[in-house]
Backbone as a printed PyTorch tensor [residue, N CA C, xyz], in Angstrom:
tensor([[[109.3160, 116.5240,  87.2540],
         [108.4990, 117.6550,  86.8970],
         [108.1240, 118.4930,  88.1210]],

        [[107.8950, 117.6280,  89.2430],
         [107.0710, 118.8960,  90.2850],
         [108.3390, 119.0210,  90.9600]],

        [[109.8960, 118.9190,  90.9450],
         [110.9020, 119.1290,  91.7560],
         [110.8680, 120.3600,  90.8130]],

        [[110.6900, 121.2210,  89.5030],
         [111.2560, 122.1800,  88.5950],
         [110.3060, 123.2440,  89.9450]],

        [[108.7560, 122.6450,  89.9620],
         [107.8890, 123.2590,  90.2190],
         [108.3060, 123.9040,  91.8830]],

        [[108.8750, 123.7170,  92.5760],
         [109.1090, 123.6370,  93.9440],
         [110.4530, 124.5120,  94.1870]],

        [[111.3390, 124.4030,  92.8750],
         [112.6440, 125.3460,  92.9650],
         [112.3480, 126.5650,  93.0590]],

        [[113.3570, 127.0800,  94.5030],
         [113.5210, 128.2180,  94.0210],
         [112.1680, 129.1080,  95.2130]],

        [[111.1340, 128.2330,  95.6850],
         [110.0370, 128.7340,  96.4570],
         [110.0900, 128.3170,  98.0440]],

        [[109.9110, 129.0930,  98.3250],
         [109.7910, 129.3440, 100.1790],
         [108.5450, 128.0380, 100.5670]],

        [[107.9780, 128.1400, 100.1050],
         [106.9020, 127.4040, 100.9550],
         [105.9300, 126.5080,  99.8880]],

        [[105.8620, 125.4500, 100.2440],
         [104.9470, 124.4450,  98.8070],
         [103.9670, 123.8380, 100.2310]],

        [[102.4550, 124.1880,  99.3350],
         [101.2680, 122.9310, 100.1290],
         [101.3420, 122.1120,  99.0000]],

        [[100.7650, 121.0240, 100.0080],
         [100.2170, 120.1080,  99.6330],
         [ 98.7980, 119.9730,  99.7730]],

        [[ 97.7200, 119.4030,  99.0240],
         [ 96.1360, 119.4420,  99.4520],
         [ 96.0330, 118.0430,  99.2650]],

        [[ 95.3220, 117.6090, 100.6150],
         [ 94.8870, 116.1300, 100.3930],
         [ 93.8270, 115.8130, 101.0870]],

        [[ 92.4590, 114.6940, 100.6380],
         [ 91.3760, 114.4530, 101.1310],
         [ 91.7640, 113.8160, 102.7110]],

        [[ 91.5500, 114.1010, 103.7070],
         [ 91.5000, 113.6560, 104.4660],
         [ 90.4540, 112.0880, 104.9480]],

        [[ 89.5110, 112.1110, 104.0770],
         [ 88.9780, 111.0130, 103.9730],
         [ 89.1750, 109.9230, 102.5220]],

        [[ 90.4700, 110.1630, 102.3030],
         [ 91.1510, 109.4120, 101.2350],
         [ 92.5110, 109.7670, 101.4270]],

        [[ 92.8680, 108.6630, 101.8260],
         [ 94.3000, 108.4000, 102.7240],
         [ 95.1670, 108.6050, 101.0530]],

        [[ 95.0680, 107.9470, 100.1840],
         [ 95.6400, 107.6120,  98.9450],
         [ 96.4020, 109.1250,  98.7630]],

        [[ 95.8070, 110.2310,  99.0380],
         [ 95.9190, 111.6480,  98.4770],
         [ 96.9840, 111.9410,  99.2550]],

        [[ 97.6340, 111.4610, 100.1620],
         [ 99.2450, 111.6130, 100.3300],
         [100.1090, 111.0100, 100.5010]],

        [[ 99.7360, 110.6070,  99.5090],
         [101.0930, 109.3990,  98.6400],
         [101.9370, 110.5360,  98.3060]],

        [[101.3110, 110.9800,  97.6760],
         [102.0990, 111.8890,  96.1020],
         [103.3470, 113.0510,  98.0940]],

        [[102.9130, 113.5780,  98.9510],
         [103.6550, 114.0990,  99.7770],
         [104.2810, 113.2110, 100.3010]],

        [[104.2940, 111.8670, 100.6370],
         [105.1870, 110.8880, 101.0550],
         [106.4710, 111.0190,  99.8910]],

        [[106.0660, 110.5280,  98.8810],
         [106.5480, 110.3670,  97.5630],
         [107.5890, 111.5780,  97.2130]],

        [[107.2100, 112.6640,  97.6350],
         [107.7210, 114.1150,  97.0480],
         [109.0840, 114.7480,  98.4890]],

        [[108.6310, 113.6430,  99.6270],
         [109.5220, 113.9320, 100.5550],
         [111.1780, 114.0540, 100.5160]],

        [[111.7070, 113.3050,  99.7330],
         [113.2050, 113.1430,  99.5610],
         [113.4550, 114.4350,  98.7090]],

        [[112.6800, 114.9500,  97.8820],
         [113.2980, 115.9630,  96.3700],
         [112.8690, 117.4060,  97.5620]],

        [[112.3020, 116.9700,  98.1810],
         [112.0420, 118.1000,  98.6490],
         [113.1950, 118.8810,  99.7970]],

        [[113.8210, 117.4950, 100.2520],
         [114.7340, 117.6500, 101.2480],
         [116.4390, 117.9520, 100.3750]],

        [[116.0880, 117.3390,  99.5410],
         [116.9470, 117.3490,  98.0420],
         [117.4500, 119.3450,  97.9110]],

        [[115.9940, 119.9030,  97.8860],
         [116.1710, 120.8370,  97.5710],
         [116.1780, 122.0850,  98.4010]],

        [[116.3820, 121.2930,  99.5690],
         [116.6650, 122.2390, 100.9560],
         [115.4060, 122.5790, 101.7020]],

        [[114.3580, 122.2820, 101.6000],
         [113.4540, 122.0090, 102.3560],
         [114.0200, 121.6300, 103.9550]],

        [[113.5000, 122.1120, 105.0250],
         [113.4910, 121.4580, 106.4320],
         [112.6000, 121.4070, 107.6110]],

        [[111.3530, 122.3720, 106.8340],
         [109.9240, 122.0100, 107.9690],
         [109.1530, 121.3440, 107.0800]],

        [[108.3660, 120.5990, 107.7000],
         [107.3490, 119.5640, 107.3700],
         [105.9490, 119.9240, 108.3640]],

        [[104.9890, 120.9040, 108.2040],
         [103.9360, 121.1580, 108.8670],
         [102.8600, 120.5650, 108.0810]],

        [[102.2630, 120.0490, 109.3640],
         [101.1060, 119.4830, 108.8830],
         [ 99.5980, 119.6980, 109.6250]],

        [[ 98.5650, 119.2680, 109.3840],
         [ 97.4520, 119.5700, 109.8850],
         [ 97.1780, 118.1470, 111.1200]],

        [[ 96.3870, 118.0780, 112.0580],
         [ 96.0970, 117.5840, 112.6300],
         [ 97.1740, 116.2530, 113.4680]],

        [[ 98.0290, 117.2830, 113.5180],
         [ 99.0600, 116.6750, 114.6910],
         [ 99.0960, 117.4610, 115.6630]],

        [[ 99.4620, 116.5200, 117.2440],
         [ 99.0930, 117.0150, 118.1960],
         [100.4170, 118.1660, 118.5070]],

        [[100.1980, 119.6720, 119.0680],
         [101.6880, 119.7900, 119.4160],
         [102.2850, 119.9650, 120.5370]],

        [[101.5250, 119.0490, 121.5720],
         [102.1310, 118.7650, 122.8730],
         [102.9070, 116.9250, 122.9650]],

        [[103.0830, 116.7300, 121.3830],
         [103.9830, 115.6090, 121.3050],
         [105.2870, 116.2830, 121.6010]],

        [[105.9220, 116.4020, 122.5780],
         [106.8310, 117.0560, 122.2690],
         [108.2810, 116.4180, 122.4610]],

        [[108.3660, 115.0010, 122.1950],
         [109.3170, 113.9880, 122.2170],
         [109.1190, 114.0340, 120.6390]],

        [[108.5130, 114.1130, 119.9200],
         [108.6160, 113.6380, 118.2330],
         [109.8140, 113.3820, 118.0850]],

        [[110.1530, 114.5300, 117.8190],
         [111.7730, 114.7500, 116.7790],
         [112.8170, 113.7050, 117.4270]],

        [[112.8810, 113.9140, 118.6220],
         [113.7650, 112.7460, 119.4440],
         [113.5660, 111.4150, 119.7780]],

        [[112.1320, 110.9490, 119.3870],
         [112.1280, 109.6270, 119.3830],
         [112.5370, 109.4530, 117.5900]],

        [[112.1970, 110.4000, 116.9710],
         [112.0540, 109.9560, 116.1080],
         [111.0340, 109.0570, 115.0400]],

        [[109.7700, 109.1870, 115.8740],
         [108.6780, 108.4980, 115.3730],
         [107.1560, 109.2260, 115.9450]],

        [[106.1030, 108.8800, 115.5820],
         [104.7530, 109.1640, 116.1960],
         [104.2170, 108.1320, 116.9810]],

        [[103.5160, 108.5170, 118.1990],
         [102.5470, 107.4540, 118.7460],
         [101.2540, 107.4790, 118.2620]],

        [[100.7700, 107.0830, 118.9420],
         [ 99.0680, 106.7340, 118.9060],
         [ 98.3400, 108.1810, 119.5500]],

        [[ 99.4840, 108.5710, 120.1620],
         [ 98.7440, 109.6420, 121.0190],
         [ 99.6010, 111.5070, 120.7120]],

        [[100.1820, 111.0800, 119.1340],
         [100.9870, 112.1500, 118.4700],
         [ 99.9590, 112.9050, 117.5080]],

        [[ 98.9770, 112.5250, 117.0490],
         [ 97.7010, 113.0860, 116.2790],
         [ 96.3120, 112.1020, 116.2320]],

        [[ 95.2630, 113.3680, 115.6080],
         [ 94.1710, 112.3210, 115.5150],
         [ 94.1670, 111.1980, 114.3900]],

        [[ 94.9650, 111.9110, 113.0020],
         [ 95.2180, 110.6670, 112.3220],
         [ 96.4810, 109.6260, 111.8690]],

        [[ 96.7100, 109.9520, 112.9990],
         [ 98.3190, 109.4660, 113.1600],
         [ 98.1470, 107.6690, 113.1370]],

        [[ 97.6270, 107.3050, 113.3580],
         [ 97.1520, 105.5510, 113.1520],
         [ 96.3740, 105.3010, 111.4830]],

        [[ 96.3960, 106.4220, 110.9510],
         [ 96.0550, 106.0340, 109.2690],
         [ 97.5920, 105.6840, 108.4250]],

        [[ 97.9530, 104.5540, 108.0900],
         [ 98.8630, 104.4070, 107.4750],
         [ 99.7400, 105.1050, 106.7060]],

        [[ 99.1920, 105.7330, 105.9270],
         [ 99.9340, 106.7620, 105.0000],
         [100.1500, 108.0970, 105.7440]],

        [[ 99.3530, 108.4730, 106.1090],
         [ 99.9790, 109.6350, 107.3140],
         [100.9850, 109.1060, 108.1850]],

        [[100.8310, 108.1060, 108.8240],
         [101.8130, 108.0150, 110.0930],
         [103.3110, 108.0420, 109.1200]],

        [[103.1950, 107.1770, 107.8720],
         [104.2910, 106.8040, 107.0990],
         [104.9520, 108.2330, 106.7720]],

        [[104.3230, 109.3420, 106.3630],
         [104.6030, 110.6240, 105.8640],
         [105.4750, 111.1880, 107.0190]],

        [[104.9730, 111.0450, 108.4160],
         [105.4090, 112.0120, 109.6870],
         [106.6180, 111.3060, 109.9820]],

        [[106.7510, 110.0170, 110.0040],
         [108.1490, 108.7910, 110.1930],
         [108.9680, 109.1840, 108.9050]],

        [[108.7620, 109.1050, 107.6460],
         [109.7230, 109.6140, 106.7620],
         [110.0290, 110.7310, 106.9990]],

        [[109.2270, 111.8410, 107.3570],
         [110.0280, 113.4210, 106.9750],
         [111.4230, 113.2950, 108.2290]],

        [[110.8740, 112.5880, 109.3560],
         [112.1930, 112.7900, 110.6080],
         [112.6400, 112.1580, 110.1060]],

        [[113.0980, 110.4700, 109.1730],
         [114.1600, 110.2050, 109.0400],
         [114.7590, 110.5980, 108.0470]],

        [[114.6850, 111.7890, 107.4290],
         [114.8250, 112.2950, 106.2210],
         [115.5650, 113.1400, 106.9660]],

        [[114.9800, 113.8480, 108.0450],
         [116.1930, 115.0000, 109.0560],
         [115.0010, 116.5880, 109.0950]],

        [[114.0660, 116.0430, 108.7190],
         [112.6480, 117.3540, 108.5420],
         [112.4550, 118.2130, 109.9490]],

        [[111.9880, 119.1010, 110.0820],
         [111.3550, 119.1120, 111.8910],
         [109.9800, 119.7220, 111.2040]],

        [[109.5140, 118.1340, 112.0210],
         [107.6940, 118.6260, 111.8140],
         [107.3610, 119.1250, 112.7590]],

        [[106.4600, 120.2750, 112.2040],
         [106.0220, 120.8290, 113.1130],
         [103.8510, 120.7290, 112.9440]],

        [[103.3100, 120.8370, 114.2660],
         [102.1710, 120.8950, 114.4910],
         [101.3830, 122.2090, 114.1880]],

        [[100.5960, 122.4150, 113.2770],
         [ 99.9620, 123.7760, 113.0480],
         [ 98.5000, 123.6260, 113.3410]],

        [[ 97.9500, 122.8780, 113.5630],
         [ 96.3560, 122.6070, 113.7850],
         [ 96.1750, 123.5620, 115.0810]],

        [[ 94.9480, 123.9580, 114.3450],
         [ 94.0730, 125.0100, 115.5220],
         [ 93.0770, 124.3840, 116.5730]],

        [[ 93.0520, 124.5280, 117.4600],
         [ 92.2020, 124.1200, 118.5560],
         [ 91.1510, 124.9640, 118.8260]],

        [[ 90.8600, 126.3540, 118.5150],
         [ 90.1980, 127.0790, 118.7100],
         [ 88.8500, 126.7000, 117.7680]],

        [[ 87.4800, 126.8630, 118.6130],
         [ 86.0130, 126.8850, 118.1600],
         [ 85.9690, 127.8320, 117.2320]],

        [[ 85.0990, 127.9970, 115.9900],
         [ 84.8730, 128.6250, 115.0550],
         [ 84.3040, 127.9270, 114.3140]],

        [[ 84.0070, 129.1670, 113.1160],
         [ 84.1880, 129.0630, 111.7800],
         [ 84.8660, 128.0150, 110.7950]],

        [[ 85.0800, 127.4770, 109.3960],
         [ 86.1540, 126.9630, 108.8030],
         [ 87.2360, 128.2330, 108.8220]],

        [[ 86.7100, 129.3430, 108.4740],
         [ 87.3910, 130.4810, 108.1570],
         [ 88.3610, 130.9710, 109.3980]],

        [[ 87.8250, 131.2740, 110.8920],
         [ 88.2830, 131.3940, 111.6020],
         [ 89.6490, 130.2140, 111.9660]],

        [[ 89.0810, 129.3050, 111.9750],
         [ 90.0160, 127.7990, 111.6810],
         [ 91.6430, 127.7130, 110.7260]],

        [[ 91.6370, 128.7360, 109.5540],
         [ 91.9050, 128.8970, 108.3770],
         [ 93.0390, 129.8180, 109.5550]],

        [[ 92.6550, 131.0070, 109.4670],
         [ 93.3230, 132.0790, 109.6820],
         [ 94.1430, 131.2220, 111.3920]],

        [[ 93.6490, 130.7160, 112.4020],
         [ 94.1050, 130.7980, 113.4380],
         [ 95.3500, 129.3300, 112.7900]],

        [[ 94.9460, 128.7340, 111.9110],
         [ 96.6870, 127.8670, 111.6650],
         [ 97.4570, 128.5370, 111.1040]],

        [[ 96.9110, 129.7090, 110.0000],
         [ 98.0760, 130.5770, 109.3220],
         [ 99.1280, 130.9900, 110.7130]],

        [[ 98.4260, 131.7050, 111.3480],
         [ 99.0660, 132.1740, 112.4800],
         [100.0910, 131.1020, 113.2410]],

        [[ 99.4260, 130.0980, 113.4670],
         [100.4700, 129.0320, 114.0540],
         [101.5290, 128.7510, 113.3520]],

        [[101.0320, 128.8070, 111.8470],
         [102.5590, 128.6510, 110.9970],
         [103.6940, 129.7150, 110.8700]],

        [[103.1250, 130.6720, 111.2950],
         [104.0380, 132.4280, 111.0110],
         [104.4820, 132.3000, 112.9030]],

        [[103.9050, 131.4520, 113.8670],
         [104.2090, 131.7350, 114.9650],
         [105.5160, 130.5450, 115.3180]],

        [[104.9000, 129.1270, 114.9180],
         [105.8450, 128.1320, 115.1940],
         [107.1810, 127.6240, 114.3050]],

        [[106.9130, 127.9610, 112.9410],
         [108.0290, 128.7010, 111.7870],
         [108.7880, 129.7180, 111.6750]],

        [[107.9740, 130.6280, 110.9370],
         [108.6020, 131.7630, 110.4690],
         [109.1960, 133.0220, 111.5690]],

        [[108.6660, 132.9020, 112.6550],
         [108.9100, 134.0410, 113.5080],
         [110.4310, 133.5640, 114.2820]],

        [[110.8250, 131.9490, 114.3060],
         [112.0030, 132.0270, 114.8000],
         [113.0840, 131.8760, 113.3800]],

        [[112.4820, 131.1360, 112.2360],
         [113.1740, 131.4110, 111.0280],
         [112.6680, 131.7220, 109.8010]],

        [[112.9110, 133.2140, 109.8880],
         [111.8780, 133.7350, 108.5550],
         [112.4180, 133.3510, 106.9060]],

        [[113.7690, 132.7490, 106.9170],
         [114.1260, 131.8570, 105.9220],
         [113.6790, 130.6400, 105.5220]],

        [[112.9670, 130.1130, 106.7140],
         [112.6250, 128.3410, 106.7370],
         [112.4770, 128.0380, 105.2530]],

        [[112.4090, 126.5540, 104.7290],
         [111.7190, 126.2050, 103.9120],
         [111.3470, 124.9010, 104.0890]]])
């Protein structure tokens, strides 16, 4: 059902509690149909992006995000690379607002995505 939902679209979020690990299952879970369907960035929130071995080790450390030692996250960032994904880091570092916060990752995503491939998916 949510592979019908995903055809055919440039860009799918995901929303998950950050203080309920359980809530990305369902993006662990959704990782293969997604790659299935030509998907190849995997951005996420609160990864670091001066990991900049990821893709080539092929895995996360301890010192690749802040919640990179929560099980189901680390599991999500290790599946999308062996799936062939390139995750990328969109978290804002900049003081603010939520709002300001909001807008300065949009930007990271239109800066570290879309501006070298405005096709991505």
């Amino acid at each position: 059902m949510l592979t019908r939902l995903v055809h055919g679209r440039q860009v799918v979020f995901f929303n998950e509690a950050h203080n309920l690990p359980l809530t990305r299952t369902l993006t662990v879970a959704m990782l293969p149909a997604l790659r299935r369907e030509g998907f190849d960035y995997l951005a996420v929130e609160t990864l670091y992006d001066d990991d900049t071995h990821l893709a080539r080790r092929g895995y996360p450390t301890a010192l690749s995000g802040f919640y990179i030692n929560e099980p189901i996250y680390g599991e999500m960032v290790r599946s999308a690379l062996k799936l062939g994904f390139k995750v990328v880091a969109y978290e804002s570092d900049q003081p603010g607002t939520p709002d300001a916060r909001e807008r300065a990752q949009a930007h990271n995503l239109v800066a570290r995505i879309f501006r070298k491939a405005p096709k991505a998916r």
